[in-house]
mmCIF file of C-alpha atoms and ligand atoms in Angstrom:
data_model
loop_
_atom_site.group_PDB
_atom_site.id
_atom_site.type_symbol
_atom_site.label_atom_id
_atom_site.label_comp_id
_atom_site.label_asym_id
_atom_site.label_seq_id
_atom_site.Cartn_x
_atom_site.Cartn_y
_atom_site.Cartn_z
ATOM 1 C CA UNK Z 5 0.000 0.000 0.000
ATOM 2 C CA UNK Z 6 1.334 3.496 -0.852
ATOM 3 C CA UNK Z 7 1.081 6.386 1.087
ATOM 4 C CA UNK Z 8 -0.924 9.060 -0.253
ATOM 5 C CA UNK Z 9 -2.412 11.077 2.274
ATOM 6 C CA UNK Z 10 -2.037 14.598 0.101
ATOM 7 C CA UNK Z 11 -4.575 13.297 -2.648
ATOM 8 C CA UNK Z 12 -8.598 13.580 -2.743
ATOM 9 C CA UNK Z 13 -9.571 10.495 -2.767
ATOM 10 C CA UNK Z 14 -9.265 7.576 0.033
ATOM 11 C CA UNK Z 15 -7.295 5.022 -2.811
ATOM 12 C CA UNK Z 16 -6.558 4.913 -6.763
ATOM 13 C CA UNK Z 17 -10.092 4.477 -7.730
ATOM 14 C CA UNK Z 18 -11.590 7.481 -5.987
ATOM 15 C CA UNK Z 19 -9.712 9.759 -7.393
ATOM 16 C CA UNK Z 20 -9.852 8.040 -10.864
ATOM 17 C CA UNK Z 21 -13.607 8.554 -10.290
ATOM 18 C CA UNK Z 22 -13.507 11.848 -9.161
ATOM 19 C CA UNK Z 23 -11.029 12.986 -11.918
ATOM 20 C CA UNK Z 24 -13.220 11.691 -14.833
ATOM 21 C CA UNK Z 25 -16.198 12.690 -13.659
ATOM 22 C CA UNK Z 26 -15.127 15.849 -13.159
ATOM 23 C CA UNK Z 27 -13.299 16.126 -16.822
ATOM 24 C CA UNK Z 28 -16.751 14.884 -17.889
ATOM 25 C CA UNK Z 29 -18.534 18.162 -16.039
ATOM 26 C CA UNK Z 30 -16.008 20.795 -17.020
ATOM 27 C CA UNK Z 31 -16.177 19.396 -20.594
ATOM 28 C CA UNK Z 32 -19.629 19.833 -20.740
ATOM 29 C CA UNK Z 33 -19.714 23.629 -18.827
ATOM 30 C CA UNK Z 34 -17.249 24.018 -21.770
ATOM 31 C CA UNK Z 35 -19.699 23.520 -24.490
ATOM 32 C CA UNK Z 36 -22.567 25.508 -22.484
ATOM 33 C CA UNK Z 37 -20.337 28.384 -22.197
ATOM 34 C CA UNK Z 38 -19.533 28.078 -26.044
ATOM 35 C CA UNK Z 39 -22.992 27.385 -26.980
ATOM 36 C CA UNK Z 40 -24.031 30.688 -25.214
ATOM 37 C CA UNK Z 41 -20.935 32.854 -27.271
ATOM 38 C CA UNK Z 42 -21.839 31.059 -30.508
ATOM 39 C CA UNK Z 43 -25.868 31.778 -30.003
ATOM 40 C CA UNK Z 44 -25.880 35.231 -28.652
ATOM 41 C CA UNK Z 45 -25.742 37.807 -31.711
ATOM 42 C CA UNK Z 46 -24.193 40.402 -29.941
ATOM 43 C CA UNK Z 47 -22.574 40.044 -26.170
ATOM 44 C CA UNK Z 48 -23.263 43.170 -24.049
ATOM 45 C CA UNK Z 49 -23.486 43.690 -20.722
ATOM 46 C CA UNK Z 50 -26.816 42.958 -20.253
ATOM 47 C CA UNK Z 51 -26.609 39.842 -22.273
ATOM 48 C CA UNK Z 52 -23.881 38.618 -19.784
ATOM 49 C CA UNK Z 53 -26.219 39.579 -16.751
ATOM 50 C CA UNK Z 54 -29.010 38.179 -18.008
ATOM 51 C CA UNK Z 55 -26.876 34.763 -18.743
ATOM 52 C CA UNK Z 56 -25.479 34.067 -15.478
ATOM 53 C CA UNK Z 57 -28.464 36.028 -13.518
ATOM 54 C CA UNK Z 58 -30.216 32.579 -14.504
ATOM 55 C CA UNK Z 59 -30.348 30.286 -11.917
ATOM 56 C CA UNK Z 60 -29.716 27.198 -14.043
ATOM 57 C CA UNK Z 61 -26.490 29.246 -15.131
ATOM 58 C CA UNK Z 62 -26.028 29.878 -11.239
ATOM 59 C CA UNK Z 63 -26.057 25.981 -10.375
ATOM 60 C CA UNK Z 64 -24.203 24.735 -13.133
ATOM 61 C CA UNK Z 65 -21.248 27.366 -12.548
ATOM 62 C CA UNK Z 66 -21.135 26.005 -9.095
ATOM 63 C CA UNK Z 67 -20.949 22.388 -9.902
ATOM 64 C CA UNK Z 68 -18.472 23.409 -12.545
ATOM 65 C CA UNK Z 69 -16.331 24.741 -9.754
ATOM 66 C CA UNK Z 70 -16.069 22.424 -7.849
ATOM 67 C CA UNK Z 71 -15.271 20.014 -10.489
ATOM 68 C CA UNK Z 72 -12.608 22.474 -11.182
ATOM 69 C CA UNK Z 73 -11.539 22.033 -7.526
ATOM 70 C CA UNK Z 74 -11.382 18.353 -7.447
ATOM 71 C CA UNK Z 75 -9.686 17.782 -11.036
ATOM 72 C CA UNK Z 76 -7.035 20.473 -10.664
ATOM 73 C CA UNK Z 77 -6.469 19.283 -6.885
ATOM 74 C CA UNK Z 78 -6.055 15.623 -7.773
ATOM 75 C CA UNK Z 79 -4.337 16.574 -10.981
ATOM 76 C CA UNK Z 80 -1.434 18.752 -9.590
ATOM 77 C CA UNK Z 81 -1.402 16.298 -6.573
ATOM 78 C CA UNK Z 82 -0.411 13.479 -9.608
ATOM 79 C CA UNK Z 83 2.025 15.900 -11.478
ATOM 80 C CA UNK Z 84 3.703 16.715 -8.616
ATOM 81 C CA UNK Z 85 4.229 13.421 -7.597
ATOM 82 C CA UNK Z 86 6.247 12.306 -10.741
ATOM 83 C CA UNK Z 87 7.752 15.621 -11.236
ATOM 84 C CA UNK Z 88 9.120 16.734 -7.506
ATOM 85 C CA UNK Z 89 10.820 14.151 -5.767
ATOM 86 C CA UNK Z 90 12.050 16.042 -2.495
ATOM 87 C CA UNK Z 91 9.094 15.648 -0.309
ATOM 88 C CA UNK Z 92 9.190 18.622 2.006
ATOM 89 C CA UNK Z 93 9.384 20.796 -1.610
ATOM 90 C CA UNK Z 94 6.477 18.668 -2.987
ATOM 91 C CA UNK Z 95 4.291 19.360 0.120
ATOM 92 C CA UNK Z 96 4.989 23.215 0.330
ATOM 93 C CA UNK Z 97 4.602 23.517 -3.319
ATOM 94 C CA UNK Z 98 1.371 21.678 -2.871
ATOM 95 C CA UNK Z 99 -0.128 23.677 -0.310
ATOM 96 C CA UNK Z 100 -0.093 26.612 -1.919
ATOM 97 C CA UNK Z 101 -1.096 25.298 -5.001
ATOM 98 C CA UNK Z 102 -4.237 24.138 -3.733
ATOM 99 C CA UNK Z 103 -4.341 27.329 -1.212
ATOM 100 C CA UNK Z 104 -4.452 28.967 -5.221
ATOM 101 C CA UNK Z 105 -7.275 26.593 -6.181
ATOM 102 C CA UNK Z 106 -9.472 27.356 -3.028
ATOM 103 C CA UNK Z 107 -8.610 30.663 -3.876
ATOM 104 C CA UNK Z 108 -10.238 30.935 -7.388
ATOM 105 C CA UNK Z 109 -13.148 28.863 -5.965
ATOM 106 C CA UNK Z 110 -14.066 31.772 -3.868
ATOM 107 C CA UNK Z 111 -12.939 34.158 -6.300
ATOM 108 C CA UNK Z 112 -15.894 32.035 -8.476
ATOM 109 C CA UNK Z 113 -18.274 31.478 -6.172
ATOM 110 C CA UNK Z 114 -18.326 35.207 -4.871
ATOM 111 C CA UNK Z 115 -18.543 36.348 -8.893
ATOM 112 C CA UNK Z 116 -21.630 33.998 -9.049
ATOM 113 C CA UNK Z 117 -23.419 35.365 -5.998
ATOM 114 C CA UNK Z 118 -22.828 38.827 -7.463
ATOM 115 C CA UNK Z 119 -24.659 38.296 -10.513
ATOM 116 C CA UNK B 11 28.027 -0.513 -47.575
ATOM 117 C CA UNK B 12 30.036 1.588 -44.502
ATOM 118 C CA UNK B 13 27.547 2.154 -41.612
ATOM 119 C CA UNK B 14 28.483 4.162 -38.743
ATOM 120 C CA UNK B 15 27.212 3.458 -34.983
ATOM 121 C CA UNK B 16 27.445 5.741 -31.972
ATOM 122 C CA UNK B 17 27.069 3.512 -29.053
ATOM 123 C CA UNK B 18 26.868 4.587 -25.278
ATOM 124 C CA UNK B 19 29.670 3.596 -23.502
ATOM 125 C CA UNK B 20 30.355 3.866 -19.688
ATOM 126 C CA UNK B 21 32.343 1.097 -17.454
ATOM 127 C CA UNK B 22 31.940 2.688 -13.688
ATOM 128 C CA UNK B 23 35.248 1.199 -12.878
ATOM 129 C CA UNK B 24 36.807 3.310 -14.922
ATOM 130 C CA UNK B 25 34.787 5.933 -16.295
ATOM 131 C CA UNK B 26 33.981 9.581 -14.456
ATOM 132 C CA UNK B 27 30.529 9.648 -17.039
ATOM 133 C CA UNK B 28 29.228 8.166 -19.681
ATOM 134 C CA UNK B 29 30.513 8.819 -23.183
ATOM 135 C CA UNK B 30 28.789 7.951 -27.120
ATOM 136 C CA UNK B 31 31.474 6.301 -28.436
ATOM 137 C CA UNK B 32 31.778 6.311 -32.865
ATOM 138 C CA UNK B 33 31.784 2.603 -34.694
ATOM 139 C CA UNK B 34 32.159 2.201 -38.534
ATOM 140 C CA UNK B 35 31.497 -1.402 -39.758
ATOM 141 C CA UNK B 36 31.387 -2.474 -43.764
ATOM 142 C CA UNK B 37 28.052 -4.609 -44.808
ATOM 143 C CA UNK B 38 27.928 -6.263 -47.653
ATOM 144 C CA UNK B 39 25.735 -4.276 -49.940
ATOM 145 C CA UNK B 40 22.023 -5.373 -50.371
ATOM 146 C CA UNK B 41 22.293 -7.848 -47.436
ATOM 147 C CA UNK B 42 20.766 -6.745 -44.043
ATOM 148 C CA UNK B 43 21.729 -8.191 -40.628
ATOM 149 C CA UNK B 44 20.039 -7.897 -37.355
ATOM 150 C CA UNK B 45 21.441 -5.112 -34.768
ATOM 151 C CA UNK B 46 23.025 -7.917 -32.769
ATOM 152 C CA UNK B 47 25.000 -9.347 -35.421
ATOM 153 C CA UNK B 48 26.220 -5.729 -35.809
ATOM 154 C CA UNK B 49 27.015 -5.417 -32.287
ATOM 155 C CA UNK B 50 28.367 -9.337 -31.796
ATOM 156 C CA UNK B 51 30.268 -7.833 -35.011
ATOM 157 C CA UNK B 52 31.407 -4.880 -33.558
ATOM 158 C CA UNK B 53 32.499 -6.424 -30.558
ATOM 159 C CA UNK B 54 34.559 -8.112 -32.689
ATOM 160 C CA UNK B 55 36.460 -4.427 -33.386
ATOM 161 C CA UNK B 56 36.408 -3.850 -29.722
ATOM 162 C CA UNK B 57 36.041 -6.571 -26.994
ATOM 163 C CA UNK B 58 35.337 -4.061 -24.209
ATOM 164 C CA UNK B 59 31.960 -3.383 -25.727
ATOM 165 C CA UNK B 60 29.556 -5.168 -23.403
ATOM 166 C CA UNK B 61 25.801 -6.243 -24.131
ATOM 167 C CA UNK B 62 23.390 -9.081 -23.119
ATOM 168 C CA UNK B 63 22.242 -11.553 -25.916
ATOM 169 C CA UNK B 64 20.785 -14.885 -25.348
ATOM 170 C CA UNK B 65 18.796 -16.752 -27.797
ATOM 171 C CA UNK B 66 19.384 -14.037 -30.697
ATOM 172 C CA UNK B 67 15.746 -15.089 -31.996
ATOM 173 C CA UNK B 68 13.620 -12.830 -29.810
ATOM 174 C CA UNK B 69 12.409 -15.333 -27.422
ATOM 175 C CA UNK B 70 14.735 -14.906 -24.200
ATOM 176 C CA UNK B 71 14.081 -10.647 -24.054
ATOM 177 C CA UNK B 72 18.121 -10.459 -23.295
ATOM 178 C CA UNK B 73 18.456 -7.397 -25.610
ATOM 179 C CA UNK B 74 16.201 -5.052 -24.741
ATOM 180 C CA UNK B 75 18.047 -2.061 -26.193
ATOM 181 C CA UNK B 76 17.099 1.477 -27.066
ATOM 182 C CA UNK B 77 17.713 2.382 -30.876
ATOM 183 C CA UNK B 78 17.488 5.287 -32.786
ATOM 184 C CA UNK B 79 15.972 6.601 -29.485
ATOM 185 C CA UNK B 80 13.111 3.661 -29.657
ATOM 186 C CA UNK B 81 13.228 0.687 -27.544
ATOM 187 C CA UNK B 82 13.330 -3.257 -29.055
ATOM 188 C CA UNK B 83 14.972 -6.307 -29.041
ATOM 189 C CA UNK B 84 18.622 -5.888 -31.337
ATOM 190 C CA UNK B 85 18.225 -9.363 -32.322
ATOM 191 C CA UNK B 86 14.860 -8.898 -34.206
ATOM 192 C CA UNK B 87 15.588 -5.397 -35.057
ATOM 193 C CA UNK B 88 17.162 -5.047 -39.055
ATOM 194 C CA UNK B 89 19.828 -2.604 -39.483
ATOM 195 C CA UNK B 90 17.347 -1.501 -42.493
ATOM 196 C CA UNK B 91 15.121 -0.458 -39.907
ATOM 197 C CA UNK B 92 17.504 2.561 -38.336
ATOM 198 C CA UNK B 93 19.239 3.130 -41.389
ATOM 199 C CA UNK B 94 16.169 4.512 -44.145
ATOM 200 C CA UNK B 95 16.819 8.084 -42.289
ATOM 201 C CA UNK B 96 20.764 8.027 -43.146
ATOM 202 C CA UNK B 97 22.820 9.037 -40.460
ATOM 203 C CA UNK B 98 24.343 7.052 -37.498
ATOM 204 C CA UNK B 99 22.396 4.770 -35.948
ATOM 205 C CA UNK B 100 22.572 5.416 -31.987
ATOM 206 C CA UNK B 101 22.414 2.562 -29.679
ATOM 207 C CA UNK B 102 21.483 3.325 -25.913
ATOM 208 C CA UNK B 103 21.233 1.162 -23.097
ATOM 209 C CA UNK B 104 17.221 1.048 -22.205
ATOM 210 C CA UNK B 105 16.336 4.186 -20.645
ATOM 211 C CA UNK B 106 15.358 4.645 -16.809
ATOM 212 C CA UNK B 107 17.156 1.997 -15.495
ATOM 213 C CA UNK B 108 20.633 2.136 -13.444
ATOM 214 C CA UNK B 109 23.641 1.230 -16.065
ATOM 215 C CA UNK B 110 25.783 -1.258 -14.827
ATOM 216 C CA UNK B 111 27.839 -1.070 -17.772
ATOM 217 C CA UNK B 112 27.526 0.004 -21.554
ATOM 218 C CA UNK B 113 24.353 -1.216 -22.947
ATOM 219 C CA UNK B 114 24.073 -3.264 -19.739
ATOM 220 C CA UNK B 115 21.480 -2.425 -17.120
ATOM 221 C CA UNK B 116 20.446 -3.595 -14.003
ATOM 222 C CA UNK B 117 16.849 -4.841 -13.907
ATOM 223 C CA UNK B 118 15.895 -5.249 -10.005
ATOM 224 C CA UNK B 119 13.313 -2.585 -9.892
ATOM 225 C CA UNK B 120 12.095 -4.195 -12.960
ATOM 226 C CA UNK B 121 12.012 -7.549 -11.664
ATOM 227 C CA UNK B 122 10.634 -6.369 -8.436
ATOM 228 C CA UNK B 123 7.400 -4.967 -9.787
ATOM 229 C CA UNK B 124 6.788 -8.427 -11.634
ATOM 230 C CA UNK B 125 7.530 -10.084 -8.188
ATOM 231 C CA UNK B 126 4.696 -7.851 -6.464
ATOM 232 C CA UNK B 127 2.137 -8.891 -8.758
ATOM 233 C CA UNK B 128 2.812 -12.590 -7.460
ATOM 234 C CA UNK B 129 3.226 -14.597 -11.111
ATOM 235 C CA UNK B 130 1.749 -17.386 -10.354
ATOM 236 C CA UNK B 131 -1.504 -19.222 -9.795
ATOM 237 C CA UNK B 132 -3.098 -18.920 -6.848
ATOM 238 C CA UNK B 133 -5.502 -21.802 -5.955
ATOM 239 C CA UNK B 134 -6.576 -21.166 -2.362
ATOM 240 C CA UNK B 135 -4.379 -23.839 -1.047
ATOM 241 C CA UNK B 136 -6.035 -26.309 -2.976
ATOM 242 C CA UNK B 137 -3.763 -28.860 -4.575
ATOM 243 C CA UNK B 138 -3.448 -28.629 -8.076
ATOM 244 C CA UNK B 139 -4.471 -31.708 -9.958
ATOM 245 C CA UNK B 140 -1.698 -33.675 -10.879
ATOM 246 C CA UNK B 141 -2.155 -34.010 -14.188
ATOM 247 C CA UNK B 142 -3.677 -31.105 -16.298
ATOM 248 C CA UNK B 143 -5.504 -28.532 -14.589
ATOM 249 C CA UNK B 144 -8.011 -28.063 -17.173
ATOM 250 C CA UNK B 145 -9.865 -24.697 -18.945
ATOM 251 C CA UNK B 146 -12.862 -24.469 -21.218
ATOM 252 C CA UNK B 147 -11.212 -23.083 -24.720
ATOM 253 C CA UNK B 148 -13.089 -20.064 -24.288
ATOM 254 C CA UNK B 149 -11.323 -19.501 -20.739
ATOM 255 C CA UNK B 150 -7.799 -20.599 -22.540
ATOM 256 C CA UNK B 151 -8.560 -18.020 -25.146
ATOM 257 C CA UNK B 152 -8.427 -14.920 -22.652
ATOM 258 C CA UNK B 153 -4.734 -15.580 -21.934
ATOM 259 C CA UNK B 154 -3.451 -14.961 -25.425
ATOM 260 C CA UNK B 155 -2.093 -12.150 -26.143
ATOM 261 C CA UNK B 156 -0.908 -11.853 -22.306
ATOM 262 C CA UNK B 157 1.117 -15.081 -21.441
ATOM 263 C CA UNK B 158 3.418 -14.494 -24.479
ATOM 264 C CA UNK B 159 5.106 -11.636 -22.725
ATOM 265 C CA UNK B 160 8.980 -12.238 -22.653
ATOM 266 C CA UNK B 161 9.894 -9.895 -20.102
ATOM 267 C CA UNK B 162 11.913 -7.735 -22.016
ATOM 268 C CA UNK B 163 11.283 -4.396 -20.372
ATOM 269 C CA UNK B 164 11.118 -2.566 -23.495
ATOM 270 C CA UNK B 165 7.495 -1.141 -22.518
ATOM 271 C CA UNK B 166 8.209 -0.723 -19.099
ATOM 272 C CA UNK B 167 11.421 1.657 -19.958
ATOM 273 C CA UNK B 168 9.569 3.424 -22.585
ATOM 274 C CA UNK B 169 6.695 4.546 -20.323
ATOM 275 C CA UNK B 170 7.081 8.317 -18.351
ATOM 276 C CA UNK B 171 5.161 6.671 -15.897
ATOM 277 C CA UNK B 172 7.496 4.288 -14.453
ATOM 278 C CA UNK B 173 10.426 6.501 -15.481
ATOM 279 C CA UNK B 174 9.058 8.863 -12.582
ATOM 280 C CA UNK B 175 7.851 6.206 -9.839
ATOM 281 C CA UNK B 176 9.514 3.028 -10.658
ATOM 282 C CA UNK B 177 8.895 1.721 -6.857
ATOM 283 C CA UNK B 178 5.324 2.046 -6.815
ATOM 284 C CA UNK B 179 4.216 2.057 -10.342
ATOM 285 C CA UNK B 180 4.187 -1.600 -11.539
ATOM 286 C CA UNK B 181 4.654 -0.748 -15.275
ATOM 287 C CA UNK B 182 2.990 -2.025 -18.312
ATOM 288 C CA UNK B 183 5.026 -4.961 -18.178
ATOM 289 C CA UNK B 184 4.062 -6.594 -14.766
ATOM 290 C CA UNK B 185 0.422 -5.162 -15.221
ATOM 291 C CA UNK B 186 0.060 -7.288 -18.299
ATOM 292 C CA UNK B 187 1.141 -9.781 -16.363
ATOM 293 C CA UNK B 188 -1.072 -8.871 -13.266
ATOM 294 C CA UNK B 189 -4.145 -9.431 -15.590
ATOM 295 C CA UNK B 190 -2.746 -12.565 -16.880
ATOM 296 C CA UNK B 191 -3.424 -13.654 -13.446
ATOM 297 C CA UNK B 192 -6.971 -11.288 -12.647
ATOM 298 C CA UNK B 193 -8.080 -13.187 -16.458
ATOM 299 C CA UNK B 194 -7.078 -16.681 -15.460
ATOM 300 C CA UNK B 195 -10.123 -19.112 -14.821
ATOM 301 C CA UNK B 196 -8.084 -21.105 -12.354
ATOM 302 C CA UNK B 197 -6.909 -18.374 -9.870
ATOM 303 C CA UNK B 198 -8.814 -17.722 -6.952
ATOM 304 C CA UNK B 199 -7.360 -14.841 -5.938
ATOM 305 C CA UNK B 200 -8.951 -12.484 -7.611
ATOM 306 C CA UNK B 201 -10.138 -10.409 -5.130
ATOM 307 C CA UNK B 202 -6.545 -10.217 -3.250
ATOM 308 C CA UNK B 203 -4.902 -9.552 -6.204
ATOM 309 C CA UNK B 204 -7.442 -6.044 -6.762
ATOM 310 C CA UNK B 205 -6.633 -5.021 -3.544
ATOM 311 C CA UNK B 206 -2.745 -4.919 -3.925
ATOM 312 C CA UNK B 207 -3.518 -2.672 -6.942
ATOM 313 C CA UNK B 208 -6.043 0.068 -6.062
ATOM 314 C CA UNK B 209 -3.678 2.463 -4.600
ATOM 315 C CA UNK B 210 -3.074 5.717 -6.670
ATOM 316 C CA UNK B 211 0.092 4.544 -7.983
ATOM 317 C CA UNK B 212 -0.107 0.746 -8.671
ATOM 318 C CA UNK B 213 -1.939 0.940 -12.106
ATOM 319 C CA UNK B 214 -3.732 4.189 -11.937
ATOM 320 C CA UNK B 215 -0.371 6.644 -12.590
ATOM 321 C CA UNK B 216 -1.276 4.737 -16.127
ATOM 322 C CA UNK B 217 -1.997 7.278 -18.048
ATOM 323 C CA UNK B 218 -3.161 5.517 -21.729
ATOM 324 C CA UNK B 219 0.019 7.072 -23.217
ATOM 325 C CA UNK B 220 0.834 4.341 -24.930
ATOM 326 C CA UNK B 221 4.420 4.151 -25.601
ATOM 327 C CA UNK B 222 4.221 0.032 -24.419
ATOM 328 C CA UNK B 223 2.165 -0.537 -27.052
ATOM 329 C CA UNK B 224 4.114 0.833 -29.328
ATOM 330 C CA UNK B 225 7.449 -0.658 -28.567
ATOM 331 C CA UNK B 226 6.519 -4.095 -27.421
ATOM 332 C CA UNK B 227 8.650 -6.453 -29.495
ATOM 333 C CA UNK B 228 5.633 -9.072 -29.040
ATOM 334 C CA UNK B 229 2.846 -6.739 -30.422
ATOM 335 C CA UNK B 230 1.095 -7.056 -26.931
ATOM 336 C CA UNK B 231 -0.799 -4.508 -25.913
ATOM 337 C CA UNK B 232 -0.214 -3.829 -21.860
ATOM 338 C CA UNK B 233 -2.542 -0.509 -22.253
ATOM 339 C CA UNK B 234 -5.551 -2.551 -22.905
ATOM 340 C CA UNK B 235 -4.770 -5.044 -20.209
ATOM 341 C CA UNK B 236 -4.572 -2.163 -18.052
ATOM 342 C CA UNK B 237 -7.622 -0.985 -19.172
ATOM 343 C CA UNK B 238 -9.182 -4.161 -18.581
ATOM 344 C CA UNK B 239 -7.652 -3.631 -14.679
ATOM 345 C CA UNK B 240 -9.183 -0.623 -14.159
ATOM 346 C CA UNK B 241 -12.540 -1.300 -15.186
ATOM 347 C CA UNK B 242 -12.414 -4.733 -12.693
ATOM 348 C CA UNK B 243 -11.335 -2.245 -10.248
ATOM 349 C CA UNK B 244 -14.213 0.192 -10.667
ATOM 350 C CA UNK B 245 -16.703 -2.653 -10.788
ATOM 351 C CA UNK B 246 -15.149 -3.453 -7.258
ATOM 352 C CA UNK B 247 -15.694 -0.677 -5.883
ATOM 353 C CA UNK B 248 -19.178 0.590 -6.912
HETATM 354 S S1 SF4 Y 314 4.863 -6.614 -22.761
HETATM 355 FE FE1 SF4 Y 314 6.151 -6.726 -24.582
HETATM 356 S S2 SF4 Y 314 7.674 -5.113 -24.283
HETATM 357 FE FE2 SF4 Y 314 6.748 -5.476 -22.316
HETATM 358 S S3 SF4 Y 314 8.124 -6.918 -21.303
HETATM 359 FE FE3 SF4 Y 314 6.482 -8.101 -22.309
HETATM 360 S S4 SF4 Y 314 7.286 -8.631 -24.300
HETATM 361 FE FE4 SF4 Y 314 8.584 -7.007 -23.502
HETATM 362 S S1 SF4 Y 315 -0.119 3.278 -21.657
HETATM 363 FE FE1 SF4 Y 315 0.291 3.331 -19.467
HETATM 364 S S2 SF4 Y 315 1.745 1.726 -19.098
HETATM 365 FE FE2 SF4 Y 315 1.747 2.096 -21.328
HETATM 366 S S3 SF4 Y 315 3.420 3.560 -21.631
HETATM 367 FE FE3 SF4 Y 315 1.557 4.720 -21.302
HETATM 368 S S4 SF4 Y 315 1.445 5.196 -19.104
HETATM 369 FE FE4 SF4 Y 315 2.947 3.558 -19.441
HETATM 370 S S1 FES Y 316 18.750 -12.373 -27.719
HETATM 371 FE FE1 FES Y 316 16.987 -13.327 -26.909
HETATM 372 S S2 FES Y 316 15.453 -11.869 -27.358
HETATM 373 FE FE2 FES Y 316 17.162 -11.033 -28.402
#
C-alpha cells in the first residue's frame, strides 16, 4: 500500500472517479459556455447579466467549480508526484497550489453570488 | 556498404561519465543483418563493448536495447530499420534503469514490480491436480495475447510513468502480467490480487500514453490489459 495522504480520494479508484467525472462536467460547462458565445448575436453587458443572472447558469457554474476544484487538486497532486521528488518541496509547493485553487473557488463562487 | 554506430559507452570502474562512443562497420551491400549481429560484429572491433544476448531469436528478451531513441529487441531489429533516415544509428542502453555497464542495465526494480504482482496461480491452497488442470477453450482463449510476454522491459522503460515512480508504479510490463493472473479461470485470488492494486500509484499513474504498445517487441498490448484492470477495479468498488 502506498502512502498518499495529500490526494482527494481515500485510494486509486476514488480519485480516478472523481477525476473523470469531473473532466466529464467541465467538458460539458465548456460547451454551455460556447454554446451561449456562438448563439448570442451580440454580447453586451446585459446579455452577460441576463446569462449568469439565470439560476440554471447559477447551479451549473457552481458544480463546474467544484469540479474544477477536485480535477485540478487531484491533478497537480499526480504531477507533482512524478515531477518533484524532495518531499518537504512537494508538500509546500502543494499547499499553496491548492491554497491557489481554493482561492479561485471563492474568487468564483463570490462572482456567481454577485450576478 | 560503410555504416556508422554511436554507441553509449560507460564502465563505472573506470569511467567519471558516460561517453557515445563512434563505430564504422562495412556490410555487404544489399544484405541486411540484425542489430546484434552488428554489435556481436562490432564487438569483434572492440572486446570491451559489453551487451546481453541470449537466444538471438527474440524469445529470451536479453536485448532489450534502445535504438534510434526507440526501444526493441537488437536481435529482431534489421539494421534496415535505423538506417532509411541516413545518419548514425545510436544505440542506448534502455532508458530509466541504473547502467551497470555500456548497454548493460540492471533490472531489479524491474524484476521487483513483476515479483509484487505474485506470477503465479493462486488456488486457495487447494492442490493442483496432478495431471492437467483443465480450462474451457473459451477460458484458454483470454490468456493470449498476455502469457506471451517475454519480459523484455522494453514497454516498461519506454513509459514516463514508471520513469518517474519506478517503486510504486508496476509498469505495463508486470500489469500485463497482473491481468494474466486477474483473467485466469483457475486463480482464486482475484479479489486479493485487486486489492494490492487500487492504490493511486499501482496501475492508476497509467496514463493511456501508450508508448508500451508501441514498442513491445511481441505486439502485446499492456494498455488494454490495463484498461481491462481498471474497469475490474471500478466494478469493485461501486
Ligand atoms: S509486454 Fe512486450 S515489451 Fe513489455 S516486457 Fe512483455 S514482451 Fe517485452
Ligand atoms: S499506456 Fe500506461 S503503461 Fe503504457 S506507456 Fe503509457 S502510461 Fe505507461
Ligand atoms: S537475444 Fe533473446 S530476445 Fe534477443
Amino acid at each position: 500500500m502506498v502512502m498518499q495522504a495529500a490526494t482527494l480520494g481515500r485510494n486509486g479508484v476514488q480519485d480516478f472517479i472523481l477525476l473523470r467525472c469531473s473532466a466529464i462536467i467541465l467538458a460539458l460547462y465548456a460547451i454551455f459556455i460556447v454554446g451561449f458565445l456562438a448563439l448570442t448575436p451580440e454580447l453586451t453587458y446585459q446579455s452577460w447579466a441576463g446569462f449568469f443572472g439565470h439560476i440554471g447558469t447559477k447551479v451549473f457554474s457552481f458544480v463546474a467549480l467544484i469540479a474544477f476544484l477536485a480535477h485540478a487538486w487531484i491533478g497537480l497532486w499526480q504531477v507533482l508526484t512524478d515531477y518533484v521528488k524532495p518531499a518537504g518541496m512537494r508538500g509546500m509547493l502543494q499547499f499553496l497550489l491548492n491554497v491557489v485553487i481554493l482561492a479561485y473557488v471563492g474568487f468564483g463562487i463570490f462572482a456567481l453570488w454577485g450576478v | 556498404m560503410k555504416l556508422t554506430f554511436s554507441i553509449y559507452r560507460y564502465n563505472p570502474d573506470v569511467d567519471n561519465k558516460p561517453k557515445m562512443q563512434d563505430y564504422s562497420l562495412e556490410v555487404a551491400e544489399g544484405s541486411d543483418i540484425m542489430v546484434l549481429d552488428a554489435l556481436i560484429l562490432l564487438k569483434e572491433q572492440d572486446p570491451t563493448l559489453a551487451f546481453r544476448r541470449s537466444c538471438r531469436e527474440g524469445v529470451c528478451g536479453s536485448d532489450g536495447l534502445n535504438m534510434n531513441g526507440k526501444n526493441g529487441l537488437a536481435c529482431i531489429t534489421p539494421l534496415s530499420d535505423l538506417t532509411k533516415k541516413g545518419g548514425k544509428i545510436v544505440i542506448r542502453p534502455l532508458p530509466g534503469l541504473p547502467v551497470v555497464r555500456d548497454l548493460v542495465v540492471d533490472m531489479s526494480q524491474f524484476y521487483k514490480q513483476y515479483e509484487r504482482i505474485k506470477p503465479y496461480l493462486i488456488t486457495d491452497g487447494a492442490q493442483p491436480p496432478a495431471g492437467e488442470f483443465k480450462q474451457s477453450p473459451e477460458e484458454r482463449a483470454k490468456l493470449d495475447g498476455l502469457y506471451e510476454c517475454i519480459l523484455c522491459a522494453c514497454c516498461s522503460t519506454a513509459c514516463p510513468s514508471f520513469w518517474w515512480n519506478p517503486d510504486k508504479f508496476v509498469g505495463p510490463s508486470g500489469l500485463l502480467q497482473a491481468y494474466r493472473f486477474l483473467a485466469d479461470s483457475r486463480d482464486t485470488a482475484t479479489e486479493e490480487r485487486l486489492a494490492d492494486l487500487d492504490d493511486a500509484f499501482s496501475v492508476f499513474r497509467c496514463h493511456g500514453i501508450m508508448n508500451c504498445v508501441s514498442v513491445c517487441p511481441k505486439g502485446l498490448n499492456p494498455t488494454k490489459a490495463i484498461g481491462h484492470i481498471k474497469s475490474m477495479l471500478l466494478q469493485r468498488s461501486v
